[in-house]
mmCIF file of N, CA and C in Angstrom:
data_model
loop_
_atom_site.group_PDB
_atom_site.id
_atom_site.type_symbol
_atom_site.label_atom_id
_atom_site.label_comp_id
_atom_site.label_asym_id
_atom_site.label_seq_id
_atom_site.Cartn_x
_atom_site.Cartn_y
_atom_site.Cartn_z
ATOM 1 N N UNK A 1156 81.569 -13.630 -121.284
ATOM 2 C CA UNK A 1156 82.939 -13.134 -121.200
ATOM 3 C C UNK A 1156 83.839 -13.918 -122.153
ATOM 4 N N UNK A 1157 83.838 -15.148 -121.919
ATOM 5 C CA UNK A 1157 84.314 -15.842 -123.276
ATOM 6 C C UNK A 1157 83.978 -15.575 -124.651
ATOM 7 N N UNK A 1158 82.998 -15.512 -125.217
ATOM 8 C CA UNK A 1158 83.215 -14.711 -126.445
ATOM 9 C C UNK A 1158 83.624 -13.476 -126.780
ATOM 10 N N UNK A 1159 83.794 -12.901 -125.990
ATOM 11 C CA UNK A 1159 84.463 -11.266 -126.234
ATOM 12 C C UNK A 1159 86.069 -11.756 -126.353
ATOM 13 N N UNK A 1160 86.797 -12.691 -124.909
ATOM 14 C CA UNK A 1160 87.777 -13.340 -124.756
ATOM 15 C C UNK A 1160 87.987 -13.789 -126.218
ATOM 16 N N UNK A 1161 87.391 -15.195 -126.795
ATOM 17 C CA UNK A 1161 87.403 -15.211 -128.616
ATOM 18 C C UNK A 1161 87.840 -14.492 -129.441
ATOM 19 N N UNK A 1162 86.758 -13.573 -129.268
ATOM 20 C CA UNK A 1162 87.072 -12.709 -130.296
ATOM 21 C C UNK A 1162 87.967 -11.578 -130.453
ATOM 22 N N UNK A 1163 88.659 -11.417 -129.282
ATOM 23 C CA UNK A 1163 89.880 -10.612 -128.976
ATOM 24 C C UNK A 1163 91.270 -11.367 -129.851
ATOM 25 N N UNK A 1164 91.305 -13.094 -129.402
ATOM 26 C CA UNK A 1164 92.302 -13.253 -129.342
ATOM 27 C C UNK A 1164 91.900 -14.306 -131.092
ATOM 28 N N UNK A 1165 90.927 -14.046 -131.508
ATOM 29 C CA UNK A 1165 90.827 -14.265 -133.386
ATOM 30 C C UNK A 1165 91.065 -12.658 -133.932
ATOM 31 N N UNK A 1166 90.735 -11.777 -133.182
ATOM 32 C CA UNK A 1166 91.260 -10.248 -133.823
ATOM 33 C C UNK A 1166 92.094 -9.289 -133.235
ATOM 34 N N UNK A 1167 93.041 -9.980 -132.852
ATOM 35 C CA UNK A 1167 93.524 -9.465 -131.854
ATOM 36 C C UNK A 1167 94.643 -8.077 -133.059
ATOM 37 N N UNK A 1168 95.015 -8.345 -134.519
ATOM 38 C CA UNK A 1168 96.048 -7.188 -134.785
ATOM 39 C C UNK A 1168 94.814 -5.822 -134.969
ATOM 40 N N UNK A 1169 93.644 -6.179 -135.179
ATOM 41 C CA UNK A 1169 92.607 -4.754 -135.462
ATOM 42 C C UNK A 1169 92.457 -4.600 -134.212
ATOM 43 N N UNK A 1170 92.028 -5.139 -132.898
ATOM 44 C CA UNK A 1170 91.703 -4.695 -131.313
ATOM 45 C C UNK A 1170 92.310 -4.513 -130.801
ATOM 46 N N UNK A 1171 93.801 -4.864 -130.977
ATOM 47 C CA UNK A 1171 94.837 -5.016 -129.412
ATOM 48 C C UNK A 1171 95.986 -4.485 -129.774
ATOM 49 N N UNK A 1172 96.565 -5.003 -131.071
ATOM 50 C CA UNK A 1172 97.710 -4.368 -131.743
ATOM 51 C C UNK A 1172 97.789 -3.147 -132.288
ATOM 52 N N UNK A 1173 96.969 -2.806 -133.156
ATOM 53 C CA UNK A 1173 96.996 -1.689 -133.918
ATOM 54 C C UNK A 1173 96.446 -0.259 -133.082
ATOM 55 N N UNK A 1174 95.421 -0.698 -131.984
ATOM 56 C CA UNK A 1174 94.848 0.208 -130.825
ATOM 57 C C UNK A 1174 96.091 0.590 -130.010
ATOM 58 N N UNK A 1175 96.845 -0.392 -129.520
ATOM 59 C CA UNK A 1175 98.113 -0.051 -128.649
ATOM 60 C C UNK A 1175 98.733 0.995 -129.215
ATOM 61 N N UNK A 1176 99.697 0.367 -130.703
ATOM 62 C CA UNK A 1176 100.498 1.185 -132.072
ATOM 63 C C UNK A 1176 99.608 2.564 -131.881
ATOM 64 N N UNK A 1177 98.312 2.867 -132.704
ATOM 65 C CA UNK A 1177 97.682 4.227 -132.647
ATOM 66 C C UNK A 1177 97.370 5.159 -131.107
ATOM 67 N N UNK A 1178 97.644 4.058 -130.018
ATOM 68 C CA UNK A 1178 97.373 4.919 -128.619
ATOM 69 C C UNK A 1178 98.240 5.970 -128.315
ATOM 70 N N UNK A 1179 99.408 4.750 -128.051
ATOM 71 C CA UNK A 1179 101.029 5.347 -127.759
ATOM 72 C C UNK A 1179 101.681 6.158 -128.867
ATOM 73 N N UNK A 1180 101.494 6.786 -129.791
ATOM 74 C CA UNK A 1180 101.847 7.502 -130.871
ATOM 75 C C UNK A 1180 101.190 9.012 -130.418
ATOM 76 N N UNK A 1181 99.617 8.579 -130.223
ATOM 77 C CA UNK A 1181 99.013 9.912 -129.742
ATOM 78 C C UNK A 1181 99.506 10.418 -128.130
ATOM 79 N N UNK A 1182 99.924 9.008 -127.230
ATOM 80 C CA UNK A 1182 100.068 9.667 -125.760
ATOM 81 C C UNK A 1182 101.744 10.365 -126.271
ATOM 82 N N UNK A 1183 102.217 10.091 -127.482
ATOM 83 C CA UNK A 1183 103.611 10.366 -127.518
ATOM 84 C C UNK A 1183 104.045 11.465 -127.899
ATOM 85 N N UNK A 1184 102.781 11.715 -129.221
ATOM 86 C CA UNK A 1184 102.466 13.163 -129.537
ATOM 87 C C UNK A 1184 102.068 14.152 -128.235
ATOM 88 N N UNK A 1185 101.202 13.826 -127.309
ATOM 89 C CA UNK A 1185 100.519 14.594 -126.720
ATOM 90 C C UNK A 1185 101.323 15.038 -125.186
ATOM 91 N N UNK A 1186 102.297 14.339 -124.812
ATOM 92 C CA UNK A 1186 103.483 14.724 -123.882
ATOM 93 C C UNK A 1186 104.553 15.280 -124.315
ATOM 94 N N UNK A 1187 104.415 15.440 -126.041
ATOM 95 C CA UNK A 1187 105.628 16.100 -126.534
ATOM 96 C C UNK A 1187 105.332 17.485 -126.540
ATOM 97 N N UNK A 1188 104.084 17.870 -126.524
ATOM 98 C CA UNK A 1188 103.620 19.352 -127.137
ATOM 99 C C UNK A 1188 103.729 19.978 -125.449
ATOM 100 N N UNK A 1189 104.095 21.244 -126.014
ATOM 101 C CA UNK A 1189 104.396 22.341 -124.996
ATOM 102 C C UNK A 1189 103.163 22.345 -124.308
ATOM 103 N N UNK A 1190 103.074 23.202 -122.993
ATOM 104 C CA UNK A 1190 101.829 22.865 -122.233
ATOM 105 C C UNK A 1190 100.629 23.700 -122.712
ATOM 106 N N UNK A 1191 101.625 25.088 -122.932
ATOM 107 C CA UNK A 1191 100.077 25.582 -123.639
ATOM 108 C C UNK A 1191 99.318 25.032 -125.327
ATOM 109 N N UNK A 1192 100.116 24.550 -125.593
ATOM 110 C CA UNK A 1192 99.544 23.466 -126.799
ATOM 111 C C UNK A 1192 98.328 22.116 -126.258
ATOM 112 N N UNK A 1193 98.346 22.246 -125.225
ATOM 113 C CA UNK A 1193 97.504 21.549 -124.893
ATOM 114 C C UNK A 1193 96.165 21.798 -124.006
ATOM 115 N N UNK A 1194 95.069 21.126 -124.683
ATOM 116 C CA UNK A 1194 93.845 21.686 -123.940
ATOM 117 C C UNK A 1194 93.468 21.239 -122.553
ATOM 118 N N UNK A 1195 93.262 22.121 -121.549
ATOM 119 C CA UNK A 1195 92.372 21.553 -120.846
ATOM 120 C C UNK A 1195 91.352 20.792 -120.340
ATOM 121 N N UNK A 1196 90.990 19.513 -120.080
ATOM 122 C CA UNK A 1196 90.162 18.894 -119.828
ATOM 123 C C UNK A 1196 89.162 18.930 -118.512
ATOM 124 N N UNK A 1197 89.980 20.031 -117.545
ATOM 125 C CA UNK A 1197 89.293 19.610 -116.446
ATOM 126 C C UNK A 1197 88.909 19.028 -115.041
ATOM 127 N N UNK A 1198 89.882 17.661 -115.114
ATOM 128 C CA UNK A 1198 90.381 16.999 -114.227
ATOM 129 C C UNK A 1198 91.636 17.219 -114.064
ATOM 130 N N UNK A 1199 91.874 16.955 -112.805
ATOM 131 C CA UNK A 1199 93.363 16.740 -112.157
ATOM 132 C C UNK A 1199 94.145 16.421 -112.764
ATOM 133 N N UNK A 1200 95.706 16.825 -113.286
ATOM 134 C CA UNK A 1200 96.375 16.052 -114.301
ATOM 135 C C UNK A 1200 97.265 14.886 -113.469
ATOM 136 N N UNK A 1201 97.588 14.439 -111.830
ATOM 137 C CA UNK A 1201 97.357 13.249 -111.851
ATOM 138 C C UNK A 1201 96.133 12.234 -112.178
ATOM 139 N N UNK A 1202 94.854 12.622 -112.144
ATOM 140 C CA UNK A 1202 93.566 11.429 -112.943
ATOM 141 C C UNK A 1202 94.244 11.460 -114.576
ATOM 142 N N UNK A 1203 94.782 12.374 -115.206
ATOM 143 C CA UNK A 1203 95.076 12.343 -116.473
ATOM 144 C C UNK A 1203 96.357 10.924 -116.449
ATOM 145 N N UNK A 1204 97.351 11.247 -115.969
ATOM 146 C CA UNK A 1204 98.199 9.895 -115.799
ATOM 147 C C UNK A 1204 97.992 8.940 -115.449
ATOM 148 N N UNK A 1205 97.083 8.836 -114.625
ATOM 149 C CA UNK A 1205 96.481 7.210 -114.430
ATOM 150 C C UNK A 1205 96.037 6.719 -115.266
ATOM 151 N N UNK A 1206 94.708 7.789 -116.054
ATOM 152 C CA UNK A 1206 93.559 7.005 -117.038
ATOM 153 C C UNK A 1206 94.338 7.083 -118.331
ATOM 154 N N UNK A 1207 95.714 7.631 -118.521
ATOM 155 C CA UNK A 1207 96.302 7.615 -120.065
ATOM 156 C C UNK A 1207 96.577 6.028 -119.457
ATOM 157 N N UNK A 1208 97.397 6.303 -118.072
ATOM 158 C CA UNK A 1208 98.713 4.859 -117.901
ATOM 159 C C UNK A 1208 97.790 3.628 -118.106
ATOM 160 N N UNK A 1209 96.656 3.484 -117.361
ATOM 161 C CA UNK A 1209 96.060 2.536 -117.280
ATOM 162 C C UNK A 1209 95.537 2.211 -118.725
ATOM 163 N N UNK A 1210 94.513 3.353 -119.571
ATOM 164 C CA UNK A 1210 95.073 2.545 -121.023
ATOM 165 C C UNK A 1210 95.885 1.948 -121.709
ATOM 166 N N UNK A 1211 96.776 2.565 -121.535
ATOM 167 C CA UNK A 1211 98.604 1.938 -122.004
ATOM 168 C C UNK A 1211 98.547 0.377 -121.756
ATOM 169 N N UNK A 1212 98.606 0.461 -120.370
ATOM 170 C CA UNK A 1212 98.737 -0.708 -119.599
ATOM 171 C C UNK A 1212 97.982 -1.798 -120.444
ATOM 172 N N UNK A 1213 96.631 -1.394 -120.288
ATOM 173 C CA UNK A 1213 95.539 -2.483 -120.497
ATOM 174 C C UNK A 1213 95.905 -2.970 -121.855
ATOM 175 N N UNK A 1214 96.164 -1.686 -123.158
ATOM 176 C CA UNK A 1214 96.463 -2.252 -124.416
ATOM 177 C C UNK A 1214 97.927 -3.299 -124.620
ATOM 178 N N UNK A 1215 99.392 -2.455 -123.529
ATOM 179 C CA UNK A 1215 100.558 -3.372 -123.728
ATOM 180 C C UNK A 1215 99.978 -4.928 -122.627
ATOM 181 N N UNK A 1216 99.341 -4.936 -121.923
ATOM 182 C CA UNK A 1216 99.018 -6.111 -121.112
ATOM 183 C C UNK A 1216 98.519 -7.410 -122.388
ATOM 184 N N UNK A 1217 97.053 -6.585 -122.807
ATOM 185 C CA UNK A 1217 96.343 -8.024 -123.876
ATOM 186 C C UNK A 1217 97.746 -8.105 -124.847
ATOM 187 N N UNK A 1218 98.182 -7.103 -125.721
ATOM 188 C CA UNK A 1218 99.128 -7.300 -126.724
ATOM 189 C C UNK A 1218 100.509 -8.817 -126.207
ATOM 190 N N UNK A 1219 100.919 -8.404 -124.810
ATOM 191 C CA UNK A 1219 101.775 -9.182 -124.464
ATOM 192 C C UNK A 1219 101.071 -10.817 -124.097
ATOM 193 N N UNK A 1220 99.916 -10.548 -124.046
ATOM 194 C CA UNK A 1220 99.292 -12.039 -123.218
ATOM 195 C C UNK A 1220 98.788 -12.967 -124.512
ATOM 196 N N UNK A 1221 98.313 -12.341 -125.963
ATOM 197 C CA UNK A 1221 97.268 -12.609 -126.813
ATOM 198 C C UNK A 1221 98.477 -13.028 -127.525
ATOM 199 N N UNK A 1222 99.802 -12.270 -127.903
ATOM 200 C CA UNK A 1222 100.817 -12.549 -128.765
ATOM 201 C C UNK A 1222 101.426 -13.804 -128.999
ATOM 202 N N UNK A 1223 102.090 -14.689 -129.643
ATOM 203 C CA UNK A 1223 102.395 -15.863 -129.738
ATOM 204 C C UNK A 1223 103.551 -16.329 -130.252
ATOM 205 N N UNK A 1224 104.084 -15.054 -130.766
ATOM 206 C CA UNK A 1224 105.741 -14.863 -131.423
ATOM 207 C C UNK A 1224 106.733 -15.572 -130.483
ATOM 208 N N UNK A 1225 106.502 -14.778 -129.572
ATOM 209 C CA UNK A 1225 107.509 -14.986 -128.418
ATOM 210 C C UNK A 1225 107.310 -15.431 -127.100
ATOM 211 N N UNK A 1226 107.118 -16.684 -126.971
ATOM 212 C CA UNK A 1226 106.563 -17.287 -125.301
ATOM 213 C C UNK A 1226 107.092 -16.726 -123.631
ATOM 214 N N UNK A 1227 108.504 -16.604 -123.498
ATOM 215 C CA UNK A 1227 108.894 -15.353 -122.964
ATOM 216 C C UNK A 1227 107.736 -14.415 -122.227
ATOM 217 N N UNK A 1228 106.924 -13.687 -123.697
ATOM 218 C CA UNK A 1228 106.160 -12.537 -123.031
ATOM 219 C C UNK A 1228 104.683 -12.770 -122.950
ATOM 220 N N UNK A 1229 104.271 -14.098 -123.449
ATOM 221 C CA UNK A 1229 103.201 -14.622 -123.181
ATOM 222 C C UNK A 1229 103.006 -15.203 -121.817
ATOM 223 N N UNK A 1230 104.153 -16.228 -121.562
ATOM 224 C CA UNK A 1230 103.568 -16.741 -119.970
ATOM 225 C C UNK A 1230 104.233 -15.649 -118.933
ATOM 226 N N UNK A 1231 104.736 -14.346 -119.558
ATOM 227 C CA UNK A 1231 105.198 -13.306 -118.355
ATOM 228 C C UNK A 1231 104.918 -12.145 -118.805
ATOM 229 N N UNK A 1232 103.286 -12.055 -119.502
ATOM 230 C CA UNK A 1232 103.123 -10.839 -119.979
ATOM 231 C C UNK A 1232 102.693 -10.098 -118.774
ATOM 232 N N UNK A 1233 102.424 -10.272 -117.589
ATOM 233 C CA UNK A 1233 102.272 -9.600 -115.931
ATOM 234 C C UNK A 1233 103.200 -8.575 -115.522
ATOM 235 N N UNK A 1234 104.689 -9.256 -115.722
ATOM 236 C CA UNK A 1234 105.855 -8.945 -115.522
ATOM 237 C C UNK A 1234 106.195 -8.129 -116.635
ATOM 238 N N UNK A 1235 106.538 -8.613 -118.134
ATOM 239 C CA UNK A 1235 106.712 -7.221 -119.043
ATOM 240 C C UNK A 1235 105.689 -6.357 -118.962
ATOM 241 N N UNK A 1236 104.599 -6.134 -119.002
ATOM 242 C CA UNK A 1236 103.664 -5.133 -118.858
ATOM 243 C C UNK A 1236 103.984 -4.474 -117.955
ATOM 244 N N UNK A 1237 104.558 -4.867 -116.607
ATOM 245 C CA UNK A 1237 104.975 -3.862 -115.470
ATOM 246 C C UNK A 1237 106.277 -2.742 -115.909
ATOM 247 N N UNK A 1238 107.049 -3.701 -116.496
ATOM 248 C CA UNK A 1238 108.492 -3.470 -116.697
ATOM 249 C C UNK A 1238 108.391 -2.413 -117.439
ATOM 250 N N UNK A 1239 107.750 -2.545 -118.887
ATOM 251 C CA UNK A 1239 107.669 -1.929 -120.097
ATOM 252 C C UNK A 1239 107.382 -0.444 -119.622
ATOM 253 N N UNK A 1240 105.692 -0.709 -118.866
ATOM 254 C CA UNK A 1240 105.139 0.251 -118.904
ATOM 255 C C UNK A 1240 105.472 1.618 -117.901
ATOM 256 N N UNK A 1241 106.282 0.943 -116.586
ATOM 257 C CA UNK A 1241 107.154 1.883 -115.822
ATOM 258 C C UNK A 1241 108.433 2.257 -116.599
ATOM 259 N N UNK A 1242 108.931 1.714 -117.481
ATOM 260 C CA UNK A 1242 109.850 2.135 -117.686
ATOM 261 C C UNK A 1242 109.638 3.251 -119.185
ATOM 262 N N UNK A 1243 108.599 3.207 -119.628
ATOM 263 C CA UNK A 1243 107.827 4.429 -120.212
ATOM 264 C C UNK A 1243 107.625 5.384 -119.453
ATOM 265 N N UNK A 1244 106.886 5.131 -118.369
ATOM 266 C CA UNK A 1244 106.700 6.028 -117.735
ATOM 267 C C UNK A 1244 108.000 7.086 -117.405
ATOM 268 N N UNK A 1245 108.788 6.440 -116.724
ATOM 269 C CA UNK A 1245 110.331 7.266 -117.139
ATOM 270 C C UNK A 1245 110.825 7.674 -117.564
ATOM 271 N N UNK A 1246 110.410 7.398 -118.535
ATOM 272 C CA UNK A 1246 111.613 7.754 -120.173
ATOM 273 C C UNK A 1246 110.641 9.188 -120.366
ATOM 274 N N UNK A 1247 109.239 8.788 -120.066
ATOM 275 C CA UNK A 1247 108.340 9.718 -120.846
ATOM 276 C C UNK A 1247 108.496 11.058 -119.825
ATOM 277 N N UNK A 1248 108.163 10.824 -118.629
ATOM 278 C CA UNK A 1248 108.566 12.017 -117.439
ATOM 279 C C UNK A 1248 110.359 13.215 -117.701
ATOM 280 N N UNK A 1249 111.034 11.999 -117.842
ATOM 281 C CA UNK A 1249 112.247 12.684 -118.307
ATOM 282 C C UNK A 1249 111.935 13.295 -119.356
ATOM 283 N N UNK A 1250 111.379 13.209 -120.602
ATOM 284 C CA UNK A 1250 111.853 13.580 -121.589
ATOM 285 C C UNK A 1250 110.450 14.850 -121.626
ATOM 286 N N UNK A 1251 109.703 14.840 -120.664
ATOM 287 C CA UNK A 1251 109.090 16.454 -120.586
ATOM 288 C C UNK A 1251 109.654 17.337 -119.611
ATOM 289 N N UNK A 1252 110.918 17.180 -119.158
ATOM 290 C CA UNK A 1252 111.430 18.094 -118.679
ATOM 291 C C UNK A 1252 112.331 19.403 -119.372
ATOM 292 N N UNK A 1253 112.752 19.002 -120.979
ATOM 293 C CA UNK A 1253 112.691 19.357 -121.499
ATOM 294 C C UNK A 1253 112.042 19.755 -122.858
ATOM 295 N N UNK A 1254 110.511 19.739 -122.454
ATOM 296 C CA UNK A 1254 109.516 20.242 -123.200
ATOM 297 C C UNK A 1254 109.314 21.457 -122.770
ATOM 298 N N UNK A 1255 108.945 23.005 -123.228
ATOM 299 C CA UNK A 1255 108.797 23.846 -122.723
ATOM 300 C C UNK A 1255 107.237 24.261 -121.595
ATOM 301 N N UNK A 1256 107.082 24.394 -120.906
ATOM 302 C CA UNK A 1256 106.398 24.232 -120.193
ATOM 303 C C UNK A 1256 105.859 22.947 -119.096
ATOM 304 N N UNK A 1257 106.575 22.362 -119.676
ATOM 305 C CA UNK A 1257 105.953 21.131 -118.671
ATOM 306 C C UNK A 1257 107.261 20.875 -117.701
ATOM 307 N N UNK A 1258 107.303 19.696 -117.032
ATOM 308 C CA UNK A 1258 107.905 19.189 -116.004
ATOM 309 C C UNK A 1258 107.840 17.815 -115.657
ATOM 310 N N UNK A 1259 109.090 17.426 -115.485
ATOM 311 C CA UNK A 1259 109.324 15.733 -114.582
ATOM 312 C C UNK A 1259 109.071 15.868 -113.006
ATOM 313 N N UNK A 1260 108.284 15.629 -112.678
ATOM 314 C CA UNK A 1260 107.759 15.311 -111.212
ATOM 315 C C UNK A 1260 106.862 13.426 -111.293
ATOM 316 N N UNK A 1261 108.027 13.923 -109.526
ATOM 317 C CA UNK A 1261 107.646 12.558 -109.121
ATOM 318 C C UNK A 1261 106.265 11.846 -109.066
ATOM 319 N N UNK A 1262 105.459 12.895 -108.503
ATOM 320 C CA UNK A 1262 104.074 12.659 -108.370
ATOM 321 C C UNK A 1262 103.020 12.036 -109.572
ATOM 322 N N UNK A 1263 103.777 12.394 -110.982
ATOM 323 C CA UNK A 1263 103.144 12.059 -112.223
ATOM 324 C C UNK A 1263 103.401 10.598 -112.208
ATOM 325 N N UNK A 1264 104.714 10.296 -111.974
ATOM 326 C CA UNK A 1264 105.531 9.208 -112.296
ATOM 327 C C UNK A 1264 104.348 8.127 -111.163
ATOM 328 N N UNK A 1265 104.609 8.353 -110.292
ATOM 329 C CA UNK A 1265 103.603 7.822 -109.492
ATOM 330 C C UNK A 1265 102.198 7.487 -110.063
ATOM 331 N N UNK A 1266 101.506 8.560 -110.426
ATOM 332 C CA UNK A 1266 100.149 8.279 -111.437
ATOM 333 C C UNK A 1266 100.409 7.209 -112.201
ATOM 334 N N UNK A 1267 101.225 7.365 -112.967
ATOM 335 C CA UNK A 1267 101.686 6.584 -114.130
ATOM 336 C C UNK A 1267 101.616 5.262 -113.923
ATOM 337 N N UNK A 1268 102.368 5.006 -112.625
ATOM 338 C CA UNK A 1268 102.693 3.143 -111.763
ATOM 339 C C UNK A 1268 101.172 3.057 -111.640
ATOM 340 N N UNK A 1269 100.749 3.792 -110.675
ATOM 341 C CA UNK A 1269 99.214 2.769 -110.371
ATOM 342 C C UNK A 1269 98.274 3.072 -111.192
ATOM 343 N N UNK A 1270 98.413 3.691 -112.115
ATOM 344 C CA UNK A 1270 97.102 3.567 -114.000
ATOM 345 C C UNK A 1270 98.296 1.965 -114.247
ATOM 346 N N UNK A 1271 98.742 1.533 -114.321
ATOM 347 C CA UNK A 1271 99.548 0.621 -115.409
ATOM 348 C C UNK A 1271 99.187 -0.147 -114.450
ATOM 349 N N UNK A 1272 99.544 -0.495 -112.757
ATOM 350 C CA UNK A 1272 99.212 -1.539 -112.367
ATOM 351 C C UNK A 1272 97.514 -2.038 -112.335
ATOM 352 N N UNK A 1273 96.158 -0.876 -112.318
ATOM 353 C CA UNK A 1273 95.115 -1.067 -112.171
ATOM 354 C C UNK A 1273 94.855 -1.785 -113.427
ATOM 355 N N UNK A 1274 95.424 -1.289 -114.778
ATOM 356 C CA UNK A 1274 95.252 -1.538 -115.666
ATOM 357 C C UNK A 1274 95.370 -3.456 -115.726
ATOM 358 N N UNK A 1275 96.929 -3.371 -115.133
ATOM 359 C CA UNK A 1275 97.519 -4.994 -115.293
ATOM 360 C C UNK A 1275 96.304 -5.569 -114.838
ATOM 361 N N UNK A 1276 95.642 -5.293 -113.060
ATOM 362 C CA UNK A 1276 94.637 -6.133 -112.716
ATOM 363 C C UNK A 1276 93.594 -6.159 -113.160
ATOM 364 N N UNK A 1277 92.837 -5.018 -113.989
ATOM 365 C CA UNK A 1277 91.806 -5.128 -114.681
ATOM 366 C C UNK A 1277 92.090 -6.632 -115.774
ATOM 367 N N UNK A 1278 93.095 -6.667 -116.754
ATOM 368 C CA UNK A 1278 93.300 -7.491 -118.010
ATOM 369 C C UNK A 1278 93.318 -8.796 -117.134
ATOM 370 N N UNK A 1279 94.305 -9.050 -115.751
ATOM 371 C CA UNK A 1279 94.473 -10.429 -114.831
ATOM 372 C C UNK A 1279 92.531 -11.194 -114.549
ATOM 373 N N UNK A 1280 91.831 -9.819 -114.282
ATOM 374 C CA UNK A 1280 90.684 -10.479 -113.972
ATOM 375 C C UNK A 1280 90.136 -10.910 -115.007
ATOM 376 N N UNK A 1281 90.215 -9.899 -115.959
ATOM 377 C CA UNK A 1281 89.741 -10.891 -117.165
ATOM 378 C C UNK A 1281 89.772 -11.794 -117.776
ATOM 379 N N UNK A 1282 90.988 -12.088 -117.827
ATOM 380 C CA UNK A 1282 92.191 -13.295 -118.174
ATOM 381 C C UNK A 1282 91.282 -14.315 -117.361
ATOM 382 N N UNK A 1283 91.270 -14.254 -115.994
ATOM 383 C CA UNK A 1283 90.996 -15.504 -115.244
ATOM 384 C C UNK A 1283 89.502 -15.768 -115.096
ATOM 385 N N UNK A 1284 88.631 -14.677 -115.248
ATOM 386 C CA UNK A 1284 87.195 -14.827 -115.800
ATOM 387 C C UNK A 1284 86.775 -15.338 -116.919
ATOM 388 N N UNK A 1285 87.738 -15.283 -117.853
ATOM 389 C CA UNK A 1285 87.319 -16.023 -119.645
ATOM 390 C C UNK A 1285 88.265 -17.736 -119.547
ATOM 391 N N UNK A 1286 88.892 -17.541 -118.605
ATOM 392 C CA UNK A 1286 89.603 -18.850 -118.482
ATOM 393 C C UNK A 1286 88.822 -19.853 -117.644
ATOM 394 N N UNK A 1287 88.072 -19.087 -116.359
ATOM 395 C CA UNK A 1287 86.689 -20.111 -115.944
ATOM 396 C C UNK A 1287 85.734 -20.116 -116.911
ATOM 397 N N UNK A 1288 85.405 -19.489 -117.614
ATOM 398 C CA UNK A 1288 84.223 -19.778 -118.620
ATOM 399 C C UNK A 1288 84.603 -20.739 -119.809
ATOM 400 N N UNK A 1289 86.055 -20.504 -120.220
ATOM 401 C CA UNK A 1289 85.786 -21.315 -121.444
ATOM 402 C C UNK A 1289 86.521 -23.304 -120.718
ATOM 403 N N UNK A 1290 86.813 -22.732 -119.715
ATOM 404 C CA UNK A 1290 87.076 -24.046 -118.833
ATOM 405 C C UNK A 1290 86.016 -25.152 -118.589
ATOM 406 N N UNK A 1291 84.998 -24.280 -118.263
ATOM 407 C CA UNK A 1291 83.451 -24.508 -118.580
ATOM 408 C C UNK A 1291 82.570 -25.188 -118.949
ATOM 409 N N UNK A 1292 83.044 -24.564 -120.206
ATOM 410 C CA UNK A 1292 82.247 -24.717 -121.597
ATOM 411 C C UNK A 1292 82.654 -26.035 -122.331
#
C-alpha cells in the first residue's frame, strides 16, 4: 500500500490532478446535456450519483490531501472535500433544473452526499493504511 501511496504523491499532477480537472469537466458536460442527450446505462440514476459523487469525492479528497500549496487544505482536506463536494452537488442539482428535461430533486442531492462521503472514507482508510506502513518501514 505504501508504494502505490509513493507513487501517488511523486505523481500526483498526471494521477490526481489532471484526473480530477478531466473528471469534473466530463461530469459537467454530462449534467449539462438535456436528458434525452443522454444514454442509458441501466442502473438506477440514484447508483449513477453516488458512483459519479464518490469519484468526485475520491479525486477532490487525494488532490486536497497530496497538495502542498496551501496547508489550510492539506491538514483539512476531510473537511474541504465535504464542503466542496456538497456544495457542487448543489450548485450542480440547481443548475439542472433548468436543463431541459431533467430536474433538481432532493433525492439526487442526497446520492450525491453519501457517493462524496463513501468516497471521503474510502481515501481516510487509505491515508491511514499507507501511514501504518510507511510508519513501519
Amino acid at each position: 500500500m505504501n508504494k502505490f501511496y509513493s507513487f501517488l504523491q511523486k505523481n500526483k499532477k498526471q494521477y490526481i490532478y489532471f484526473p480530477l480537472a478531466l473528471y469534473w469537466l466530463i461530469l459537467l458536460v454530462a449534467t449539462s446535456l438535456p436528458s434525452k442527450a443522454v444514454p442509458a446505462i441501466g442502473i438506477h440514476d440514484k447508483f449513477e450519483h453516488f458512483f459519479a459523487y464518490l469519484i468526485l469525492s475520491t479525486l477532490l479528497a487525494l488532490t486536497f490531501y497530496f497538495q502542498e500549496k496551501w496547508k489550510n487544505l492539506n491538514r483539512n482536506w476531510l473537511k474541504w472535500t465535504a464542503f466542496v463536494g456538497i456544495f457542487y452537488g448543489i450548485i450542480d442539482e440547481v443548475h439542472q433544473y433548468f436543463i431541459p428535461g431533467r430536474f433538481c430533486e432532493f433525492f439526487d442531492l442526497l446520492s450525491n452526499t453519501f457517493g462524496i462521503i463513501f468516497g471521503i472514507i474510502l481515501v481516510k482508510i487509505f491515508i491511514d493504511k499507507s501511514k501504518i506502513s510507511l510508519d513501519a518501514s
